[in-house]
Structures are given as C-alpha cells and as structure tokens.
Tab-separated table of C-alpha atoms and ligand atoms in Angstrom:
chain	number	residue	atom	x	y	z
A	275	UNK	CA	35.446	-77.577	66.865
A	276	UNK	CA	36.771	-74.801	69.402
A	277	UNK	CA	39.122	-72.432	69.210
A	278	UNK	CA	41.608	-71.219	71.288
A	279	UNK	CA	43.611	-68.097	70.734
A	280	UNK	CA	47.111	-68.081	72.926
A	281	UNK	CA	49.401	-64.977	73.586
A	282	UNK	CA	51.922	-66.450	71.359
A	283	UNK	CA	53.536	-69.253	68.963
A	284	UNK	CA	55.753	-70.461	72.774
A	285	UNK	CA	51.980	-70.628	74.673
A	286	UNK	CA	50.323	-72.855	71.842
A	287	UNK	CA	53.398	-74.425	71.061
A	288	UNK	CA	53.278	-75.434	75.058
A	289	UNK	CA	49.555	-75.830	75.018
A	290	UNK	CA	49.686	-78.430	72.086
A	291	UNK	CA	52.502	-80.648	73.828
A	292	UNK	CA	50.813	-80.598	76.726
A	293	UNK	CA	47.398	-82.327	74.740
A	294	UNK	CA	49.632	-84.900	73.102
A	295	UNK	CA	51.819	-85.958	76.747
A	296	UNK	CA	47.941	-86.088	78.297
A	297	UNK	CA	46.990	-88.391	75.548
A	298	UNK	CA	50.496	-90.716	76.075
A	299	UNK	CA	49.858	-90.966	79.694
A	300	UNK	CA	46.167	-91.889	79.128
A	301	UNK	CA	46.875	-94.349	76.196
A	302	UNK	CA	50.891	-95.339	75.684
A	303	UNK	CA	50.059	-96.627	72.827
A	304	UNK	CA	49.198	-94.180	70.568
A	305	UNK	CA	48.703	-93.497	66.852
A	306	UNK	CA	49.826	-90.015	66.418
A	307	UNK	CA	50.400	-88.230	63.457
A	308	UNK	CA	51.966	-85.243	62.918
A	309	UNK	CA	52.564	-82.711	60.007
A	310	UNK	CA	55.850	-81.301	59.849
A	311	UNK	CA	56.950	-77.151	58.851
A	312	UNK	CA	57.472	-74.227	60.563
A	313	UNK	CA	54.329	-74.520	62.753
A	314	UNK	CA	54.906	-77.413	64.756
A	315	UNK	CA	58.362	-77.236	65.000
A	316	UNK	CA	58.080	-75.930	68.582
A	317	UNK	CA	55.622	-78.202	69.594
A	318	UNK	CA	58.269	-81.304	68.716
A	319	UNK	CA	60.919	-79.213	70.535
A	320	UNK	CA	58.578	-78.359	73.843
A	321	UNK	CA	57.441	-82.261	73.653
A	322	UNK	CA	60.847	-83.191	73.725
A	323	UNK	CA	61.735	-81.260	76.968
A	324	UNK	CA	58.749	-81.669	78.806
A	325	UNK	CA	58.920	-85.386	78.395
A	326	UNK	CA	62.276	-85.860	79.854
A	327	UNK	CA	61.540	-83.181	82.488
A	328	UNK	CA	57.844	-85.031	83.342
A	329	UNK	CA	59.045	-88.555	82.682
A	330	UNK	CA	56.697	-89.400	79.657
A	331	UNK	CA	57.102	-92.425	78.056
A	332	UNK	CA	56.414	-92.331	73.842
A	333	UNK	CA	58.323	-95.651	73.975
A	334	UNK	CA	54.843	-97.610	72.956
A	335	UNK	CA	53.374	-95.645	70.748
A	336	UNK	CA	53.174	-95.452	67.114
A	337	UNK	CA	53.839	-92.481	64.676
A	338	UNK	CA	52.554	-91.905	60.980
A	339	UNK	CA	54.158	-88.891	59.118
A	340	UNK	CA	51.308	-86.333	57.550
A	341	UNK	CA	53.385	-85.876	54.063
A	342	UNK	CA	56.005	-85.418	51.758
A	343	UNK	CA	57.594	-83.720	48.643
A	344	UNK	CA	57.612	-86.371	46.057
A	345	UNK	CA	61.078	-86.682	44.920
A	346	UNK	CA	63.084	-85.342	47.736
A	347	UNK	CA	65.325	-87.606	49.630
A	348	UNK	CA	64.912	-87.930	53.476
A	349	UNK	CA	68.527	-86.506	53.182
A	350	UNK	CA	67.257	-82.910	52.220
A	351	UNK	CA	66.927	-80.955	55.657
A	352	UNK	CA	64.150	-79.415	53.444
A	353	UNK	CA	62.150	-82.885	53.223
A	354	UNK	CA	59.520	-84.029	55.784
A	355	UNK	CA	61.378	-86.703	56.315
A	356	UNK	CA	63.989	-85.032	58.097
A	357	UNK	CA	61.880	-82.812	60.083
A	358	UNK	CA	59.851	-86.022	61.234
A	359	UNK	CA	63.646	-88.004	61.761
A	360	UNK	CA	65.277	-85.733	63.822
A	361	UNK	CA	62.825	-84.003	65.727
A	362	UNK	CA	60.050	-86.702	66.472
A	363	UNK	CA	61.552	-90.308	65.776
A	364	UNK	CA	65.349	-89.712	66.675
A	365	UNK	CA	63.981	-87.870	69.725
A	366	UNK	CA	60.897	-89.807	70.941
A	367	UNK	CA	61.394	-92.659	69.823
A	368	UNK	CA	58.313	-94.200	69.223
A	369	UNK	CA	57.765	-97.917	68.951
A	370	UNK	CA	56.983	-98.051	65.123
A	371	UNK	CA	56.836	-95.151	62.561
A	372	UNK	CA	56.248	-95.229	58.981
A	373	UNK	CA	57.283	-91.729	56.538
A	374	UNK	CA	56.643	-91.898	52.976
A	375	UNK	CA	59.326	-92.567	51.079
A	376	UNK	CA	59.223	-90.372	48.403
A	377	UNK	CA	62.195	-91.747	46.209
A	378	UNK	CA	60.908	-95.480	45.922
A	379	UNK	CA	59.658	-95.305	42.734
A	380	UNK	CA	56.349	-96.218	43.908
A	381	UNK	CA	54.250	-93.564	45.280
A	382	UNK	CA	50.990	-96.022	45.076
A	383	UNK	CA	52.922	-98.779	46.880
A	384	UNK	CA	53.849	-96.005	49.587
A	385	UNK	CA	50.406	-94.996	50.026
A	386	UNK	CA	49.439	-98.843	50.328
A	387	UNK	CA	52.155	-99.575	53.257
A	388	UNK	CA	51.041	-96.291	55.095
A	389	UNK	CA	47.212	-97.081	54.302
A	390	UNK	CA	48.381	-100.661	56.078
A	391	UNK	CA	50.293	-99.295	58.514
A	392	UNK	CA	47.150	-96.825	59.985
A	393	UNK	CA	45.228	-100.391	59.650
A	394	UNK	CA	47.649	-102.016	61.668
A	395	UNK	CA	48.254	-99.307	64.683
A	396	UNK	CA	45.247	-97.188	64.179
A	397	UNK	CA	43.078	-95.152	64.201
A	398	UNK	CA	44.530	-92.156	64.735
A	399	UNK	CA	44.613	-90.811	68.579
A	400	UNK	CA	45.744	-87.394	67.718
A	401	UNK	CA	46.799	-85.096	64.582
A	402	UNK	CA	48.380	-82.190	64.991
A	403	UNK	CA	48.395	-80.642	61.561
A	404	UNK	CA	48.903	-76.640	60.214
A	405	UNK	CA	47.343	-74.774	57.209
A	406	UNK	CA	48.830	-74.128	54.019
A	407	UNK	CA	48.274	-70.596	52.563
A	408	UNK	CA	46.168	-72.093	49.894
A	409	UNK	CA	43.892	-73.789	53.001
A	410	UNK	CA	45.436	-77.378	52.720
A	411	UNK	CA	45.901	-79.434	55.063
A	412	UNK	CA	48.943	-82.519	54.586
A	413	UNK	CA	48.758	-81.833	50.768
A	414	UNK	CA	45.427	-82.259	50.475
A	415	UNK	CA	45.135	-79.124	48.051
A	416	UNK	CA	42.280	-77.274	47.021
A	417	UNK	CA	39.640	-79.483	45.111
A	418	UNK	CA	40.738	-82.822	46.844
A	419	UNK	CA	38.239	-85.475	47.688
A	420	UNK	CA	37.526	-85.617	51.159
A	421	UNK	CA	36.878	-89.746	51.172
A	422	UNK	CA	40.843	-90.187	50.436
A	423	UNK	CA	42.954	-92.213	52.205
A	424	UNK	CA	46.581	-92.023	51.353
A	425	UNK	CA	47.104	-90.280	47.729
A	426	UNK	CA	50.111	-88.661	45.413
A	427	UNK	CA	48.537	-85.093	44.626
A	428	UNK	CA	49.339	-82.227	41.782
A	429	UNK	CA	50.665	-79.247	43.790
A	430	UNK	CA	48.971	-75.869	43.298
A	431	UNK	CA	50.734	-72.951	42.388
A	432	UNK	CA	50.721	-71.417	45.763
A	433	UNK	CA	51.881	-74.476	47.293
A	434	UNK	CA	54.961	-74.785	44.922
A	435	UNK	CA	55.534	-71.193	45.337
A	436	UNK	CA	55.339	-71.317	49.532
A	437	UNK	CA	57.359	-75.002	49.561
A	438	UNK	CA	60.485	-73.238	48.669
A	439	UNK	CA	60.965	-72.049	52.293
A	440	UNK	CA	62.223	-75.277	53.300
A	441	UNK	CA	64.987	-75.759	51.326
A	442	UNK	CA	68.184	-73.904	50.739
A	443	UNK	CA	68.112	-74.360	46.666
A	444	UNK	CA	65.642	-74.177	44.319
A	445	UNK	CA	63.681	-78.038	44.675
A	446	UNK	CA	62.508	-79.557	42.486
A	447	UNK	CA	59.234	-79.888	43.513
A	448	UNK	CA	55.835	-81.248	41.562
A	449	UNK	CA	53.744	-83.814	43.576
A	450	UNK	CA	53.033	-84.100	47.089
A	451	UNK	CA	52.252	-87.733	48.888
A	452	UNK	CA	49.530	-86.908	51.660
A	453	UNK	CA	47.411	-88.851	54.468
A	454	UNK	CA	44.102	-87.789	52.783
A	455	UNK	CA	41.464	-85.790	55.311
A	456	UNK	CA	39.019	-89.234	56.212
A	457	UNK	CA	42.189	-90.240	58.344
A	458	UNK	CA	41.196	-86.721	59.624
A	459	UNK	CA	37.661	-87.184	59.720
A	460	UNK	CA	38.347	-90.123	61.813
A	461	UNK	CA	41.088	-89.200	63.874
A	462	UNK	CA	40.303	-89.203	67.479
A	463	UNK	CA	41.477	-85.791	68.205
A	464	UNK	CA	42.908	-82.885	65.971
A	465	UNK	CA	44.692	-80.173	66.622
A	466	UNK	CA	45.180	-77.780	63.829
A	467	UNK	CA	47.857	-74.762	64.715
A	468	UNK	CA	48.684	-71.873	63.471
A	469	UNK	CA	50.764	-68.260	63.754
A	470	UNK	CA	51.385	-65.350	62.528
A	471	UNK	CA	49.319	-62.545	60.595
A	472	UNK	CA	50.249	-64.532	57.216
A	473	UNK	CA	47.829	-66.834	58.769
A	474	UNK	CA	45.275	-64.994	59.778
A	475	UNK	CA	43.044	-64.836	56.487
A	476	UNK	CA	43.489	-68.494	56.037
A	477	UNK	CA	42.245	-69.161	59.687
A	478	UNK	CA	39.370	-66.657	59.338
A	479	UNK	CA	38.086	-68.941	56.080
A	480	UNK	CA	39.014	-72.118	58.193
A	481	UNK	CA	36.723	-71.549	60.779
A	482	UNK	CA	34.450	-68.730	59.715
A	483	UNK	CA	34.214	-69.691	55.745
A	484	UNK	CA	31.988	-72.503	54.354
A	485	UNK	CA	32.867	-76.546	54.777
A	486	UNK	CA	33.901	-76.722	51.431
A	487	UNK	CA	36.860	-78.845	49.476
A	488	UNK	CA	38.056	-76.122	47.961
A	489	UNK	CA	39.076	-74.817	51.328
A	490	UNK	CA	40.034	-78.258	52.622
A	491	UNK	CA	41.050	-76.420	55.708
A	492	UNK	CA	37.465	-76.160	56.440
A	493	UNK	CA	36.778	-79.426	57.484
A	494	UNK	CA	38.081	-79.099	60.432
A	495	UNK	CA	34.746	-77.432	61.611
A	496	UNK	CA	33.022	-80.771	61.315
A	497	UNK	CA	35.001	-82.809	63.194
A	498	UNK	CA	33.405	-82.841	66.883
A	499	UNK	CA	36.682	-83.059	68.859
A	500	UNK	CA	39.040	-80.562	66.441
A	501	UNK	CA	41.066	-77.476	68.308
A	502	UNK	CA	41.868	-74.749	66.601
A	503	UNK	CA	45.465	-73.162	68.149
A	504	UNK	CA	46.255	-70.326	67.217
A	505	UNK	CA	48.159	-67.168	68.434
A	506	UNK	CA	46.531	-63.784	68.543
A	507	UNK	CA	48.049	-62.568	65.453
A	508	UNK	CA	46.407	-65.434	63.832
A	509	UNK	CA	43.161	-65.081	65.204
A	510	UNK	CA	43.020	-61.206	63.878
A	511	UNK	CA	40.736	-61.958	61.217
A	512	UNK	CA	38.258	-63.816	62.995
A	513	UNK	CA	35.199	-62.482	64.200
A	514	UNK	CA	34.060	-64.284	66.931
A	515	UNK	CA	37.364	-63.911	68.281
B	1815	GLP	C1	53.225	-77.452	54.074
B	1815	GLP	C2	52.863	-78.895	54.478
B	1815	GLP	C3	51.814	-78.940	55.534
B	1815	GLP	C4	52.062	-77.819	56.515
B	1815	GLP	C5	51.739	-76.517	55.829
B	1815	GLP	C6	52.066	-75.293	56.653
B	1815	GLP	O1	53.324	-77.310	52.701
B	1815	GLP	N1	52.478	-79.740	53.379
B	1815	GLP	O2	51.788	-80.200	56.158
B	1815	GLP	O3	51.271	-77.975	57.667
B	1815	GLP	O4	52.322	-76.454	54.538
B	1815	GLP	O5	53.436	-75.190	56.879
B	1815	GLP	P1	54.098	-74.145	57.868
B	1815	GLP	O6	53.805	-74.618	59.243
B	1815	GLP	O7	55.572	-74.206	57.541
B	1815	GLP	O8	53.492	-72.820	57.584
C-alpha cells in the first residue's frame, strides 16, 4: 500500500485519471471497476476530458459497476446506476459493462451474472473505490466476510443514515448489492480515494488501524499494489503523514 496525499480533491481527482488512461494505453482491454458517489465523481469527469484531449481509446475495455441500492431504479439520479450510466458508460463507452440491476427481483441471479461477467472479462485491472464513514468499501459493511464474491448485504445504520445524500427524497433504502473485497484482494491495482476532513478519521483507521473486517476499509493495507489518494484535509489524522 502507499499513500499519497494531494493539495486537493482537482489534484487526486487528476492524479487518479491519469493511473486509469496509463493502464488503457498499456492494456485496451481492461476490466475496470469503479465505485460511484461523491468521491469519484471528478475522476469520471477529468477521465472524460483528458481522453478526448489525449486521444485515449476505452472503446475495448470492459467495465463492472462496484454497487447498488437494492430497490432503486437506474432511473433515480440517486442510484449507482445512473452515476455509472451517464458519467462512465454514456461517456466512455466501454466495450461491455454490466451494473446490478437492483429491481429484477433477483438479487442472487444479479450477483451470479456479475460473478460471470468478472469470469468472463476479468480479473480486475484497476478499482478505484472510496470509503464509507462506517469504513466500507462497495457495501461491504462492517463484519462482512472478506472471501465474498458478489453478495446482497444488510445496511448499517450509518450507511442508511449517510445514503440519503444521493437522493432528493427520502429512499427507501434497506439492502445494498456489492462486488465483495476478494475481487479486491485480487484486483490488479486499487486505488482507494478520498476528501475532505469528514474523511479524515476513517482514513487514519484505514491505513493506520488494524486489518480487521470490522473496518473493511482496512484491507486495503494488504493488498501489495493499493494507493491510497487522498487530499490533505483527509490525510489530517494520519500520522505518518
Ligand atoms: C457509498 C457507496 C460506496 C462509496 C462510499 C463513499 O455508500 N456504497 O461505493 O464509495 O459510500 O461515498 P462518497 O464518495 O459519496 O463519500
């Protein structure tokens, strides 16, 4: 794991788009996944613009969304879904992409076609995930097994709670249908961002704290090729900083 602590959310947003264009031009056939939310939202956008401005083609590879809100329609500018739609697929374009469906009915049968679909175009090049105030990662909450593949989770209070920031009335919200942290464990590269104070005692137990599921966060300190991004607020908290 390193960590690298940036000015601001535009210089890791910047440095995290330029990782994932490296990794396109070295291998245009990607598996990337990325989590959606406030976080990465600038990293999509800077993607976006540097790869028309640098002529980077995402035409070949392959995208897996990180999660979803059980019960939300792609429809809801709140859901994953639409974050993943119109600021990675409808943008990028990628060759094939597969987001949970979170209104079919069948959550196992969703995790099956995205545990297929990994099989299929995988492993994973490159996740770019954030931290949940709770310490999850995807919703891989506190407790969760680290050996899962795709799973439908029980949201924690703080997670419910939080959630309600993406949508503009009260959602409905219960369950959460997450990538489960061996697809991080195996994923060639992760990048796990973050910033803003608010984040800065969840990235102190991230990287300073024990390797423990209840912080699932934590595992990221295992993983041999894992950046830590964060922006200097963020990185307050830590000591080694
Ligand atoms: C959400 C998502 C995660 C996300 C995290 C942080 O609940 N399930 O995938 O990375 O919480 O979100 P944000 O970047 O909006 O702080």
């Amino acid at each position: 794991m390193q960590v690298k602590i940036f000015p601001d959310h535009e210089a890791l947003s910047s440095a995290a788009a330029d990782i994932i264009i490296q990794l396109i031009r070295i291998k245009p056939a990607a598996l990337l996944c990325f989590a959606s939310g406030e976080t990465p939202r600038r990293t999509c956008e800077l993607l976006v613009e540097k790869s028309i401005n640098e002529n980077v083609d995402f035409s070949k590879c392959s995208f897996a969304g990180l999660d979803e809100w059980v019960g939300i329609p792609p429809t809801n500018d709140g859901s994953c879904h639409y974050f993943f739609q119109h600021l990675v697929l409808d943008t990028l374009q990628p060759q094939n992409a597969f987001l949970f469906n979170a209104i079919s009915g069948d959550m196992e049968g969703e995790c099956a076609k995205m545990d297929q679909f990994i099989l299929q175009h995988g492993p994973i090049d490159l996740m770019m995930v954030g931290i949940g105030m709770n310490g999850h990662i995807g919703f891989n909450e506190p407790g969760v097994s680290v050996g899962l593949r795709s799973h439908v989770i029980d949201l924690d209070p703080t997670t419910l709670a939080v959630g309600q920031k993406y949508f503009k009335k009260k959602a409905p919200i219960r369950q959460g249908i997450t990538l489960g942290l061996s697809y991080l464990q195996q994923s060639g590269v992760v990048l796990l961002l973050a910033n803003g104070e608010k984040k800065s005692t969840v990235i102190h137990e991230a990287v300073e704290g024990p390797v423990t599921p209840q912080f699932p966060a934590s595992i990221i300190q295992t993983h041999a090729n894992s950046i830590v991004m964060i922006d200097k607020p963020a990185a307050s908290q830590l000591k080694n900083n």
